[in-house]
JSON list of C-alpha atoms and ligand atoms in Angstrom, two decimals:
[
{"chain": "B", "resi": 38, "resn": "MET", "atom": "CA", "xyz": [16.34, -16.33, -9.66]},
{"chain": "B", "resi": 39, "resn": "GLU", "atom": "CA", "xyz": [14.87, -19.84, -9.59]},
{"chain": "B", "resi": 40, "resn": "ASP", "atom": "CA", "xyz": [14.14, -19.21, -5.94]},
{"chain": "B", "resi": 41, "resn": "ILE", "atom": "CA", "xyz": [12.09, -16.18, -6.85]},
{"chain": "B", "resi": 42, "resn": "VAL", "atom": "CA", "xyz": [9.90, -18.17, -9.20]},
{"chain": "B", "resi": 43, "resn": "ALA", "atom": "CA", "xyz": [9.32, -20.78, -6.48]},
{"chain": "B", "resi": 44, "resn": "ASN", "atom": "CA", "xyz": [8.72, -18.09, -3.85]},
{"chain": "B", "resi": 45, "resn": "ILE", "atom": "CA", "xyz": [6.13, -16.33, -5.97]},
{"chain": "B", "resi": 46, "resn": "LYS", "atom": "CA", "xyz": [4.30, -19.59, -6.48]},
{"chain": "B", "resi": 47, "resn": "GLU", "atom": "CA", "xyz": [4.39, -20.37, -2.78]},
{"chain": "B", "resi": 48, "resn": "VAL", "atom": "CA", "xyz": [3.26, -16.91, -1.68]},
{"chain": "B", "resi": 49, "resn": "ARG", "atom": "CA", "xyz": [0.39, -17.05, -4.15]},
{"chain": "B", "resi": 50, "resn": "GLU", "atom": "CA", "xyz": [-0.70, -20.38, -2.71]},
{"chain": "B", "resi": 51, "resn": "ARG", "atom": "CA", "xyz": [-0.51, -19.02, 0.83]},
{"chain": "B", "resi": 52, "resn": "ILE", "atom": "CA", "xyz": [-2.55, -15.98, -0.21]},
{"chain": "B", "resi": 53, "resn": "GLU", "atom": "CA", "xyz": [-5.20, -18.23, -1.72]},
{"chain": "B", "resi": 54, "resn": "LYS", "atom": "CA", "xyz": [-5.42, -20.39, 1.41]},
{"chain": "B", "resi": 55, "resn": "ALA", "atom": "CA", "xyz": [-5.69, -17.33, 3.66]},
{"chain": "B", "resi": 56, "resn": "ARG", "atom": "CA", "xyz": [-8.36, -15.96, 1.36]},
{"chain": "B", "resi": 57, "resn": "GLU", "atom": "CA", "xyz": [-10.36, -19.14, 1.76]},
{"chain": "B", "resi": 58, "resn": "ARG", "atom": "CA", "xyz": [-10.17, -18.70, 5.53]},
{"chain": "B", "resi": 59, "resn": "SER", "atom": "CA", "xyz": [-11.31, -15.09, 5.33]},
{"chain": "B", "resi": 60, "resn": "PRO", "atom": "CA", "xyz": [-14.98, -14.49, 6.17]},
{"chain": "B", "resi": 61, "resn": "TYR", "atom": "CA", "xyz": [-15.10, -11.58, 3.72]},
{"chain": "B", "resi": 62, "resn": "GLY", "atom": "CA", "xyz": [-14.63, -13.48, 0.46]},
{"chain": "B", "resi": 63, "resn": "GLN", "atom": "CA", "xyz": [-12.50, -10.65, -0.91]},
{"chain": "B", "resi": 64, "resn": "GLU", "atom": "CA", "xyz": [-10.21, -10.79, -3.91]},
{"chain": "B", "resi": 65, "resn": "VAL", "atom": "CA", "xyz": [-6.58, -10.21, -2.97]},
{"chain": "B", "resi": 66, "resn": "THR", "atom": "CA", "xyz": [-3.97, -8.48, -5.08]},
{"chain": "B", "resi": 67, "resn": "LEU", "atom": "CA", "xyz": [-0.29, -9.18, -4.50]},
{"chain": "B", "resi": 68, "resn": "ILE", "atom": "CA", "xyz": [1.96, -6.14, -4.69]},
{"chain": "B", "resi": 69, "resn": "ALA", "atom": "CA", "xyz": [5.57, -7.27, -5.12]},
{"chain": "B", "resi": 70, "resn": "VAL", "atom": "CA", "xyz": [7.83, -4.97, -3.11]},
{"chain": "B", "resi": 71, "resn": "THR", "atom": "CA", "xyz": [11.01, -4.76, -5.16]},
{"chain": "B", "resi": 72, "resn": "LYS", "atom": "CA", "xyz": [12.92, -2.14, -3.15]},
{"chain": "B", "resi": 73, "resn": "THR", "atom": "CA", "xyz": [16.71, -2.54, -3.25]},
{"chain": "B", "resi": 74, "resn": "HIS", "atom": "CA", "xyz": [16.40, -4.98, -6.18]},
{"chain": "B", "resi": 75, "resn": "GLY", "atom": "CA", "xyz": [17.34, -4.23, -9.76]},
{"chain": "B", "resi": 76, "resn": "PRO", "atom": "CA", "xyz": [15.48, -4.63, -13.03]},
{"chain": "B", "resi": 77, "resn": "ASP", "atom": "CA", "xyz": [16.67, -8.23, -13.43]},
{"chain": "B", "resi": 78, "resn": "VAL", "atom": "CA", "xyz": [14.72, -9.23, -10.34]},
{"chain": "B", "resi": 79, "resn": "VAL", "atom": "CA", "xyz": [11.69, -7.20, -11.39]},
{"chain": "B", "resi": 80, "resn": "GLN", "atom": "CA", "xyz": [11.80, -8.89, -14.79]},
{"chain": "B", "resi": 81, "resn": "VAL", "atom": "CA", "xyz": [11.63, -12.35, -13.20]},
{"chain": "B", "resi": 82, "resn": "ALA", "atom": "CA", "xyz": [8.57, -11.29, -11.21]},
{"chain": "B", "resi": 83, "resn": "LYS", "atom": "CA", "xyz": [7.02, -9.80, -14.33]},
{"chain": "B", "resi": 84, "resn": "ASP", "atom": "CA", "xyz": [7.59, -13.04, -16.22]},
{"chain": "B", "resi": 85, "resn": "CYS", "atom": "CA", "xyz": [5.69, -14.81, -13.43]},
{"chain": "B", "resi": 86, "resn": "GLY", "atom": "CA", "xyz": [2.71, -12.59, -14.11]},
{"chain": "B", "resi": 87, "resn": "ILE", "atom": "CA", "xyz": [3.28, -9.98, -11.39]},
{"chain": "B", "resi": 88, "resn": "THR", "atom": "CA", "xyz": [1.73, -6.70, -12.52]},
{"chain": "B", "resi": 89, "resn": "GLU", "atom": "CA", "xyz": [1.89, -4.60, -9.34]},
{"chain": "B", "resi": 90, "resn": "ILE", "atom": "CA", "xyz": [5.20, -3.26, -8.06]},
{"chain": "B", "resi": 91, "resn": "GLY", "atom": "CA", "xyz": [5.68, -1.49, -4.73]},
{"chain": "B", "resi": 92, "resn": "GLU", "atom": "CA", "xyz": [8.54, 0.80, -3.78]},
{"chain": "B", "resi": 93, "resn": "ASN", "atom": "CA", "xyz": [9.03, 2.86, -0.64]},
{"chain": "B", "resi": 94, "resn": "LYS", "atom": "CA", "xyz": [11.38, 5.44, -2.15]},
{"chain": "B", "resi": 95, "resn": "VAL", "atom": "CA", "xyz": [10.56, 7.83, -4.97]},
{"chain": "B", "resi": 96, "resn": "GLN", "atom": "CA", "xyz": [13.97, 7.49, -6.55]},
{"chain": "B", "resi": 97, "resn": "GLU", "atom": "CA", "xyz": [13.75, 3.72, -6.74]},
{"chain": "B", "resi": 98, "resn": "LEU", "atom": "CA", "xyz": [10.24, 3.93, -8.06]},
{"chain": "B", "resi": 99, "resn": "THR", "atom": "CA", "xyz": [11.13, 6.31, -10.88]},
{"chain": "B", "resi": 100, "resn": "LYS", "atom": "CA", "xyz": [14.07, 4.10, -11.87]},
{"chain": "B", "resi": 101, "resn": "LYS", "atom": "CA", "xyz": [11.71, 1.19, -12.36]},
{"chain": "B", "resi": 102, "resn": "MET", "atom": "CA", "xyz": [9.18, 3.37, -14.14]},
{"chain": "B", "resi": 103, "resn": "ASP", "atom": "CA", "xyz": [11.86, 4.49, -16.57]},
{"chain": "B", "resi": 104, "resn": "TYR", "atom": "CA", "xyz": [12.88, 0.93, -17.20]},
{"chain": "B", "resi": 105, "resn": "PHE", "atom": "CA", "xyz": [9.52, -0.82, -17.46]},
{"chain": "B", "resi": 106, "resn": "GLY", "atom": "CA", "xyz": [7.22, 2.02, -18.50]},
{"chain": "B", "resi": 107, "resn": "ASP", "atom": "CA", "xyz": [3.55, 1.17, -18.84]},
{"chain": "B", "resi": 108, "resn": "SER", "atom": "CA", "xyz": [4.13, -2.57, -18.70]},
{"chain": "B", "resi": 109, "resn": "LEU", "atom": "CA", "xyz": [3.78, -2.55, -14.88]},
{"chain": "B", "resi": 110, "resn": "ASN", "atom": "CA", "xyz": [1.59, -0.77, -12.32]},
{"chain": "B", "resi": 111, "resn": "TYR", "atom": "CA", "xyz": [3.43, 1.19, -9.66]},
{"chain": "B", "resi": 112, "resn": "HIS", "atom": "CA", "xyz": [2.58, 1.69, -6.00]},
{"chain": "B", "resi": 113, "resn": "LEU", "atom": "CA", "xyz": [4.32, 4.21, -3.77]},
{"chain": "B", "resi": 114, "resn": "ILE", "atom": "CA", "xyz": [4.16, 2.55, -0.37]},
{"chain": "B", "resi": 115, "resn": "GLY", "atom": "CA", "xyz": [6.69, 4.53, 1.70]},
{"chain": "B", "resi": 116, "resn": "SER", "atom": "CA", "xyz": [6.53, 7.99, 3.19]},
{"chain": "B", "resi": 117, "resn": "LEU", "atom": "CA", "xyz": [6.35, 10.70, 0.56]},
{"chain": "B", "resi": 118, "resn": "GLN", "atom": "CA", "xyz": [8.03, 14.06, 0.90]},
{"chain": "B", "resi": 119, "resn": "THR", "atom": "CA", "xyz": [6.03, 16.96, -0.47]},
{"chain": "B", "resi": 120, "resn": "ASN", "atom": "CA", "xyz": [8.86, 18.08, -2.75]},
{"chain": "B", "resi": 121, "resn": "LYS", "atom": "CA", "xyz": [8.94, 14.68, -4.47]},
{"chain": "B", "resi": 122, "resn": "VAL", "atom": "CA", "xyz": [5.28, 14.49, -5.43]},
{"chain": "B", "resi": 123, "resn": "LYS", "atom": "CA", "xyz": [6.04, 16.02, -8.81]},
{"chain": "B", "resi": 124, "resn": "TYR", "atom": "CA", "xyz": [8.13, 13.04, -9.90]},
{"chain": "B", "resi": 125, "resn": "ILE", "atom": "CA", "xyz": [5.43, 10.44, -9.47]},
{"chain": "B", "resi": 126, "resn": "TYR", "atom": "CA", "xyz": [1.88, 11.81, -9.13]},
{"chain": "B", "resi": 127, "resn": "ASP", "atom": "CA", "xyz": [1.03, 11.24, -12.78]},
{"chain": "B", "resi": 128, "resn": "LYS", "atom": "CA", "xyz": [2.61, 7.77, -13.09]},
{"chain": "B", "resi": 129, "resn": "VAL", "atom": "CA", "xyz": [1.59, 5.83, -9.99]},
{"chain": "B", "resi": 130, "resn": "LYS", "atom": "CA", "xyz": [-1.47, 3.65, -9.80]},
{"chain": "B", "resi": 131, "resn": "LEU", "atom": "CA", "xyz": [-1.84, 4.26, -6.09]},
{"chain": "B", "resi": 132, "resn": "ILE", "atom": "CA", "xyz": [-0.10, 6.28, -3.37]},
{"chain": "B", "resi": 133, "resn": "HIS", "atom": "CA", "xyz": [-0.45, 4.24, -0.17]},
{"chain": "B", "resi": 134, "resn": "SER", "atom": "CA", "xyz": [1.01, 6.79, 2.22]},
{"chain": "B", "resi": 135, "resn": "LEU", "atom": "CA", "xyz": [-1.18, 9.89, 2.30]},
{"chain": "B", "resi": 136, "resn": "ASP", "atom": "CA", "xyz": [-0.94, 11.04, 5.90]},
{"chain": "B", "resi": 137, "resn": "ARG", "atom": "CA", "xyz": [-0.70, 14.83, 6.02]},
{"chain": "B", "resi": 138, "resn": "ILE", "atom": "CA", "xyz": [-2.86, 17.70, 4.84]},
{"chain": "B", "resi": 139, "resn": "ASN", "atom": "CA", "xyz": [0.19, 19.43, 3.36]},
{"chain": "B", "resi": 140, "resn": "LEU", "atom": "CA", "xyz": [0.92, 16.37, 1.27]},
{"chain": "B", "resi": 141, "resn": "ALA", "atom": "CA", "xyz": [-2.71, 16.22, 0.13]},
{"chain": "B", "resi": 142, "resn": "LYS", "atom": "CA", "xyz": [-2.52, 19.90, -0.86]},
{"chain": "B", "resi": 143, "resn": "GLU", "atom": "CA", "xyz": [0.58, 19.32, -2.94]},
{"chain": "B", "resi": 144, "resn": "ILE", "atom": "CA", "xyz": [-0.87, 16.27, -4.72]},
{"chain": "B", "resi": 145, "resn": "ASN", "atom": "CA", "xyz": [-4.10, 18.15, -5.35]},
{"chain": "B", "resi": 146, "resn": "LYS", "atom": "CA", "xyz": [-2.22, 21.11, -6.78]},
{"chain": "B", "resi": 147, "resn": "ARG", "atom": "CA", "xyz": [0.05, 19.04, -9.03]},
{"chain": "B", "resi": 148, "resn": "ALA", "atom": "CA", "xyz": [-2.85, 17.00, -10.36]},
{"chain": "B", "resi": 149, "resn": "LYS", "atom": "CA", "xyz": [-4.84, 20.04, -11.43]},
{"chain": "B", "resi": 150, "resn": "ASP", "atom": "CA", "xyz": [-4.21, 19.49, -15.12]},
{"chain": "B", "resi": 151, "resn": "LEU", "atom": "CA", "xyz": [-4.00, 15.72, -15.05]},
{"chain": "B", "resi": 152, "resn": "GLY", "atom": "CA", "xyz": [-7.58, 15.17, -16.14]},
{"chain": "B", "resi": 153, "resn": "ARG", "atom": "CA", "xyz": [-8.20, 12.56, -13.45]},
{"chain": "B", "resi": 154, "resn": "PRO", "atom": "CA", "xyz": [-7.78, 12.42, -9.69]},
{"chain": "B", "resi": 155, "resn": "VAL", "atom": "CA", "xyz": [-4.70, 10.81, -8.14]},
{"chain": "B", "resi": 156, "resn": "LYS", "atom": "CA", "xyz": [-5.70, 7.68, -6.26]},
{"chain": "B", "resi": 157, "resn": "CYS", "atom": "CA", "xyz": [-4.49, 7.55, -2.66]},
{"chain": "B", "resi": 158, "resn": "LEU", "atom": "CA", "xyz": [-4.84, 5.44, 0.45]},
{"chain": "B", "resi": 159, "resn": "VAL", "atom": "CA", "xyz": [-4.75, 7.08, 3.84]},
{"chain": "B", "resi": 160, "resn": "GLN", "atom": "CA", "xyz": [-1.96, 5.61, 5.92]},
{"chain": "B", "resi": 161, "resn": "VAL", "atom": "CA", "xyz": [-3.01, 4.86, 9.48]},
{"chain": "B", "resi": 162, "resn": "ASN", "atom": "CA", "xyz": [-0.47, 4.56, 12.30]},
{"chain": "B", "resi": 163, "resn": "ILE", "atom": "CA", "xyz": [-2.46, 1.72, 13.76]},
{"chain": "B", "resi": 164, "resn": "GLY", "atom": "CA", "xyz": [0.04, 0.87, 16.49]},
{"chain": "B", "resi": 165, "resn": "ARG", "atom": "CA", "xyz": [0.60, 4.55, 17.37]},
{"chain": "B", "resi": 166, "resn": "GLU", "atom": "CA", "xyz": [4.35, 4.08, 16.94]},
{"chain": "B", "resi": 167, "resn": "GLU", "atom": "CA", "xyz": [6.59, 7.11, 17.00]},
{"chain": "B", "resi": 168, "resn": "THR", "atom": "CA", "xyz": [8.84, 5.62, 14.34]},
{"chain": "B", "resi": 169, "resn": "LYS", "atom": "CA", "xyz": [6.04, 5.27, 11.80]},
{"chain": "B", "resi": 170, "resn": "GLY", "atom": "CA", "xyz": [4.13, 7.68, 9.65]},
{"chain": "B", "resi": 171, "resn": "GLY", "atom": "CA", "xyz": [0.40, 7.65, 9.34]},
{"chain": "B", "resi": 172, "resn": "VAL", "atom": "CA", "xyz": [-2.65, 9.34, 10.79]},
{"chain": "B", "resi": 173, "resn": "ASP", "atom": "CA", "xyz": [-3.60, 8.49, 14.36]},
{"chain": "B", "resi": 174, "resn": "PRO", "atom": "CA", "xyz": [-6.45, 5.93, 14.32]},
{"chain": "B", "resi": 175, "resn": "ASP", "atom": "CA", "xyz": [-8.71, 8.37, 16.16]},
{"chain": "B", "resi": 176, "resn": "GLU", "atom": "CA", "xyz": [-8.10, 11.12, 13.62]},
{"chain": "B", "resi": 177, "resn": "VAL", "atom": "CA", "xyz": [-8.64, 9.22, 10.37]},
{"chain": "B", "resi": 178, "resn": "GLU", "atom": "CA", "xyz": [-12.28, 10.23, 10.02]},
{"chain": "B", "resi": 179, "resn": "GLU", "atom": "CA", "xyz": [-11.53, 13.87, 10.52]},
{"chain": "B", "resi": 180, "resn": "PHE", "atom": "CA", "xyz": [-8.58, 13.70, 8.12]},
{"chain": "B", "resi": 181, "resn": "ILE", "atom": "CA", "xyz": [-10.74, 12.17, 5.43]},
{"chain": "B", "resi": 182, "resn": "GLU", "atom": "CA", "xyz": [-13.48, 14.73, 6.06]},
{"chain": "B", "resi": 183, "resn": "GLN", "atom": "CA", "xyz": [-10.94, 17.34, 4.98]},
{"chain": "B", "resi": 184, "resn": "VAL", "atom": "CA", "xyz": [-9.27, 15.54, 2.09]},
{"chain": "B", "resi": 185, "resn": "ARG", "atom": "CA", "xyz": [-12.49, 14.37, 0.47]},
{"chain": "B", "resi": 186, "resn": "HIS", "atom": "CA", "xyz": [-13.11, 17.93, -0.66]},
{"chain": "B", "resi": 187, "resn": "PHE", "atom": "CA", "xyz": [-9.88, 18.00, -2.69]},
{"chain": "B", "resi": 188, "resn": "PRO", "atom": "CA", "xyz": [-11.11, 17.55, -6.27]},
{"chain": "B", "resi": 189, "resn": "ASN", "atom": "CA", "xyz": [-7.91, 16.02, -7.66]},
{"chain": "B", "resi": 190, "resn": "ILE", "atom": "CA", "xyz": [-7.47, 13.30, -5.06]},
{"chain": "B", "resi": 191, "resn": "ARG", "atom": "CA", "xyz": [-9.56, 10.18, -4.80]},
{"chain": "B", "resi": 192, "resn": "ILE", "atom": "CA", "xyz": [-9.29, 8.30, -1.55]},
{"chain": "B", "resi": 193, "resn": "MET", "atom": "CA", "xyz": [-9.52, 4.58, -2.25]},
{"chain": "B", "resi": 194, "resn": "GLY", "atom": "CA", "xyz": [-9.14, 3.13, 1.24]},
{"chain": "B", "resi": 195, "resn": "LEU", "atom": "CA", "xyz": [-6.63, 2.70, 4.03]},
{"chain": "B", "resi": 196, "resn": "MET", "atom": "CA", "xyz": [-3.13, 1.36, 4.50]},
{"chain": "B", "resi": 197, "resn": "CYS", "atom": "CA", "xyz": [-1.13, 0.39, 7.56]},
{"chain": "B", "resi": 198, "resn": "LEU", "atom": "CA", "xyz": [2.13, -1.14, 8.65]},
{"chain": "B", "resi": 199, "resn": "ALA", "atom": "CA", "xyz": [1.42, -3.27, 11.68]},
{"chain": "B", "resi": 200, "resn": "PRO", "atom": "CA", "xyz": [3.83, -3.16, 14.60]},
{"chain": "B", "resi": 201, "resn": "ASN", "atom": "CA", "xyz": [6.70, -5.60, 14.34]},
{"chain": "B", "resi": 202, "resn": "ILE", "atom": "CA", "xyz": [5.62, -7.98, 17.09]},
{"chain": "B", "resi": 203, "resn": "ASP", "atom": "CA", "xyz": [5.46, -11.74, 17.50]},
{"chain": "B", "resi": 204, "resn": "ASP", "atom": "CA", "xyz": [2.09, -11.90, 19.23]},
{"chain": "B", "resi": 205, "resn": "ARG", "atom": "CA", "xyz": [-0.19, -13.05, 16.39]},
{"chain": "B", "resi": 206, "resn": "GLU", "atom": "CA", "xyz": [-3.41, -12.27, 18.22]},
{"chain": "B", "resi": 207, "resn": "GLU", "atom": "CA", "xyz": [-2.30, -8.75, 19.03]},
{"chain": "B", "resi": 208, "resn": "LEU", "atom": "CA", "xyz": [-1.45, -8.30, 15.35]},
{"chain": "B", "resi": 209, "resn": "ARG", "atom": "CA", "xyz": [-4.86, -9.60, 14.40]},
{"chain": "B", "resi": 210, "resn": "GLY", "atom": "CA", "xyz": [-6.39, -6.98, 16.67]},
{"chain": "B", "resi": 211, "resn": "TYR", "atom": "CA", "xyz": [-4.66, -4.19, 14.74]},
{"chain": "B", "resi": 212, "resn": "PHE", "atom": "CA", "xyz": [-5.93, -5.51, 11.42]},
{"chain": "B", "resi": 213, "resn": "GLN", "atom": "CA", "xyz": [-9.45, -5.82, 12.82]},
{"chain": "B", "resi": 214, "resn": "LYS", "atom": "CA", "xyz": [-9.29, -2.24, 13.97]},
{"chain": "B", "resi": 215, "resn": "MET", "atom": "CA", "xyz": [-8.28, -1.15, 10.47]},
{"chain": "B", "resi": 216, "resn": "TYR", "atom": "CA", "xyz": [-11.23, -3.02, 9.01]},
{"chain": "B", "resi": 217, "resn": "LYS", "atom": "CA", "xyz": [-13.59, -1.27, 11.40]},
{"chain": "B", "resi": 218, "resn": "ILE", "atom": "CA", "xyz": [-12.23, 2.18, 10.63]},
{"chain": "B", "resi": 219, "resn": "ARG", "atom": "CA", "xyz": [-12.68, 1.57, 6.93]},
{"chain": "B", "resi": 220, "resn": "GLU", "atom": "CA", "xyz": [-16.24, 0.28, 7.44]},
{"chain": "B", "resi": 221, "resn": "LYS", "atom": "CA", "xyz": [-17.19, 3.28, 9.49]},
{"chain": "B", "resi": 222, "resn": "ILE", "atom": "CA", "xyz": [-16.03, 5.68, 6.80]},
{"chain": "B", "resi": 223, "resn": "ALA", "atom": "CA", "xyz": [-17.49, 3.63, 3.96]},
{"chain": "B", "resi": 224, "resn": "GLU", "atom": "CA", "xyz": [-20.88, 3.67, 5.70]},
{"chain": "B", "resi": 225, "resn": "LYS", "atom": "CA", "xyz": [-21.04, 7.42, 5.34]},
{"chain": "B", "resi": 226, "resn": "GLY", "atom": "CA", "xyz": [-21.58, 6.79, 1.64]},
{"chain": "B", "resi": 227, "resn": "TYR", "atom": "CA", "xyz": [-19.62, 9.79, 0.42]},
{"chain": "B", "resi": 228, "resn": "ASN", "atom": "CA", "xyz": [-19.53, 10.00, -3.36]},
{"chain": "B", "resi": 229, "resn": "GLU", "atom": "CA", "xyz": [-15.99, 11.36, -3.53]},
{"chain": "B", "resi": 230, "resn": "LEU", "atom": "CA", "xyz": [-14.61, 8.31, -1.75]},
{"chain": "B", "resi": 231, "resn": "ASP", "atom": "CA", "xyz": [-14.26, 4.73, -2.78]},
{"chain": "B", "resi": 232, "resn": "MET", "atom": "CA", "xyz": [-13.18, 2.93, 0.38]},
{"chain": "B", "resi": 233, "resn": "LYS", "atom": "CA", "xyz": [-12.56, -0.35, -1.38]},
{"chain": "B", "resi": 234, "resn": "TYR", "atom": "CA", "xyz": [-8.94, -1.04, -0.54]},
{"chain": "B", "resi": 235, "resn": "LEU", "atom": "CA", "xyz": [-7.35, -2.21, 2.65]},
{"chain": "B", "resi": 236, "resn": "SER", "atom": "CA", "xyz": [-3.59, -2.37, 2.08]},
{"chain": "B", "resi": 237, "resn": "MET", "atom": "CA", "xyz": [-2.13, -4.38, 4.93]},
{"chain": "B", "resi": 238, "resn": "GLY", "atom": "CA", "xyz": [0.06, -7.41, 5.40]},
{"chain": "B", "resi": 239, "resn": "MET", "atom": "CA", "xyz": [3.75, -7.90, 4.60]},
{"chain": "B", "resi": 240, "resn": "SER", "atom": "CA", "xyz": [5.98, -10.97, 4.48]},
{"chain": "B", "resi": 241, "resn": "ASN", "atom": "CA", "xyz": [5.56, -11.68, 8.18]},
{"chain": "B", "resi": 242, "resn": "ASP", "atom": "CA", "xyz": [1.86, -11.12, 8.56]},
{"chain": "B", "resi": 243, "resn": "PHE", "atom": "CA", "xyz": [0.06, -11.16, 5.21]},
{"chain": "B", "resi": 244, "resn": "GLU", "atom": "CA", "xyz": [-1.97, -14.27, 6.02]},
{"chain": "B", "resi": 245, "resn": "ILE", "atom": "CA", "xyz": [-3.44, -12.78, 9.19]},
{"chain": "B", "resi": 246, "resn": "ALA", "atom": "CA", "xyz": [-4.09, -9.52, 7.36]},
{"chain": "B", "resi": 247, "resn": "ILE", "atom": "CA", "xyz": [-6.00, -11.37, 4.62]},
{"chain": "B", "resi": 248, "resn": "GLU", "atom": "CA", "xyz": [-8.02, -13.29, 7.20]},
{"chain": "B", "resi": 249, "resn": "GLU", "atom": "CA", "xyz": [-9.03, -9.90, 8.57]},
{"chain": "B", "resi": 250, "resn": "GLY", "atom": "CA", "xyz": [-10.04, -8.40, 5.25]},
{"chain": "B", "resi": 251, "resn": "ALA", "atom": "CA", "xyz": [-6.90, -7.09, 3.51]},
{"chain": "B", "resi": 252, "resn": "ASN", "atom": "CA", "xyz": [-7.25, -6.98, -0.27]},
{"chain": "B", "resi": 253, "resn": "LEU", "atom": "CA", "xyz": [-3.86, -5.49, -1.13]},
{"chain": "B", "resi": 254, "resn": "VAL", "atom": "CA", "xyz": [-0.83, -7.19, 0.39]},
{"chain": "B", "resi": 255, "resn": "ARG", "atom": "CA", "xyz": [2.69, -5.76, 0.04]},
{"chain": "B", "resi": 256, "resn": "VAL", "atom": "CA", "xyz": [5.22, -8.55, 0.07]},
{"chain": "B", "resi": 257, "resn": "GLY", "atom": "CA", "xyz": [8.98, -8.16, -0.36]},
{"chain": "B", "resi": 258, "resn": "SER", "atom": "CA", "xyz": [11.39, -10.51, 1.38]},
{"chain": "B", "resi": 259, "resn": "ALA", "atom": "CA", "xyz": [9.14, -13.58, 1.15]},
{"chain": "B", "resi": 260, "resn": "LEU", "atom": "CA", "xyz": [9.45, -13.22, -2.64]},
{"chain": "B", "resi": 261, "resn": "PHE", "atom": "CA", "xyz": [12.93, -11.85, -3.16]},
{"chain": "B", "resi": 262, "resn": "GLY", "atom": "CA", "xyz": [14.87, -12.86, -0.04]},
{"chain": "B", "resi": 263, "resn": "LEU", "atom": "CA", "xyz": [16.52, -10.60, 2.49]},
{"chain": "B", "resi": 264, "resn": "ARG", "atom": "CA", "xyz": [17.45, -7.13, 1.28]},
{"chain": "B", "resi": 265, "resn": "ASP", "atom": "CA", "xyz": [21.01, -5.86, 1.07]},
{"chain": "B", "resi": 266, "resn": "TYR", "atom": "CA", "xyz": [20.84, -2.13, 1.81]},
{"chain": "B", "resi": 267, "resn": "SER", "atom": "CA", "xyz": [24.58, -1.67, 1.32]},
{"chain": "B", "resi": 268, "resn": "LYS", "atom": "CA", "xyz": [24.34, -2.00, -2.46]},
{"chain": "D", "resi": 452, "resn": "PLP", "atom": "C1", "xyz": [9.46, -2.99, 2.61]},
{"chain": "D", "resi": 452, "resn": "PLP", "atom": "C2", "xyz": [8.01, -2.76, 2.77]},
{"chain": "D", "resi": 452, "resn": "PLP", "atom": "C3", "xyz": [7.10, -3.82, 2.63]},
{"chain": "D", "resi": 452, "resn": "PLP", "atom": "C4", "xyz": [7.51, -5.26, 2.40]},
{"chain": "D", "resi": 452, "resn": "PLP", "atom": "O1", "xyz": [8.18, -5.77, 3.52]},
{"chain": "D", "resi": 452, "resn": "PLP", "atom": "P1", "xyz": [8.60, -7.32, 3.62]},
{"chain": "D", "resi": 452, "resn": "PLP", "atom": "O2", "xyz": [8.64, -7.56, 5.07]},
{"chain": "D", "resi": 452, "resn": "PLP", "atom": "O3", "xyz": [9.92, -7.45, 2.95]},
{"chain": "D", "resi": 452, "resn": "PLP", "atom": "O4", "xyz": [7.54, -8.10, 2.95]},
{"chain": "D", "resi": 452, "resn": "PLP", "atom": "C5", "xyz": [5.75, -3.51, 2.74]},
{"chain": "D", "resi": 452, "resn": "PLP", "atom": "N1", "xyz": [5.31, -2.25, 2.97]},
{"chain": "D", "resi": 452, "resn": "PLP", "atom": "C6", "xyz": [6.16, -1.21, 3.11]},
{"chain": "D", "resi": 452, "resn": "PLP", "atom": "C7", "xyz": [5.62, 0.15, 3.34]},
{"chain": "D", "resi": 452, "resn": "PLP", "atom": "C8", "xyz": [7.53, -1.43, 3.01]},
{"chain": "D", "resi": 452, "resn": "PLP", "atom": "O5", "xyz": [8.37, -0.39, 3.15]}
]
């Protein structure tokens, strides 16, 4: 647990340095990805001032919501099955993984009586990898053209998981491409959209992502150590 406190401090410092190198002067929010970890770990992060929690599975997210209630903000960052929307749509701050019209329809339908739109990022499969979800980079505009007419969804920007590669410059290229896609859509000036977020960067690549304009970074293992999926 002492490690976690030190890790959080170090990651925050690295975020700040990367931010200073970024030409965009953006503010950066750290989302602590707590998947596979229990409430004890989340509590340590919370005590360090972490307010944003990311989970890739609905079941793990709802567990933490039950435990911590309104004292934290919750981000669903993993792929979302349509039949699980009902468990989270009214409690999450942001869904990062909107990538199908059917999913948009379900969120829109569920949120009918919520009194506010559900905030979502469109996930982009920036590396065109078969193993990953997300809209093809060439189809993001068209996808958003459709979803922007859904009254109970508010698109807040884009999210990606970069390919797991060692070539830093190739990685940088993916993040730059994300930035350009967001700019292009933001320039249309649609009222229903607020393209302010770019959710990209994880433990391995958050500094490059920030240098290329990311303002939400999702960091897990650099804060909490390697995950044990057998638990
Ligand atoms: C697990 C996960 C992360 C965090 O990954 P780390 O490499 O541990 O920082 C970020 N985003 C998504 C979608 C994830 O599933």
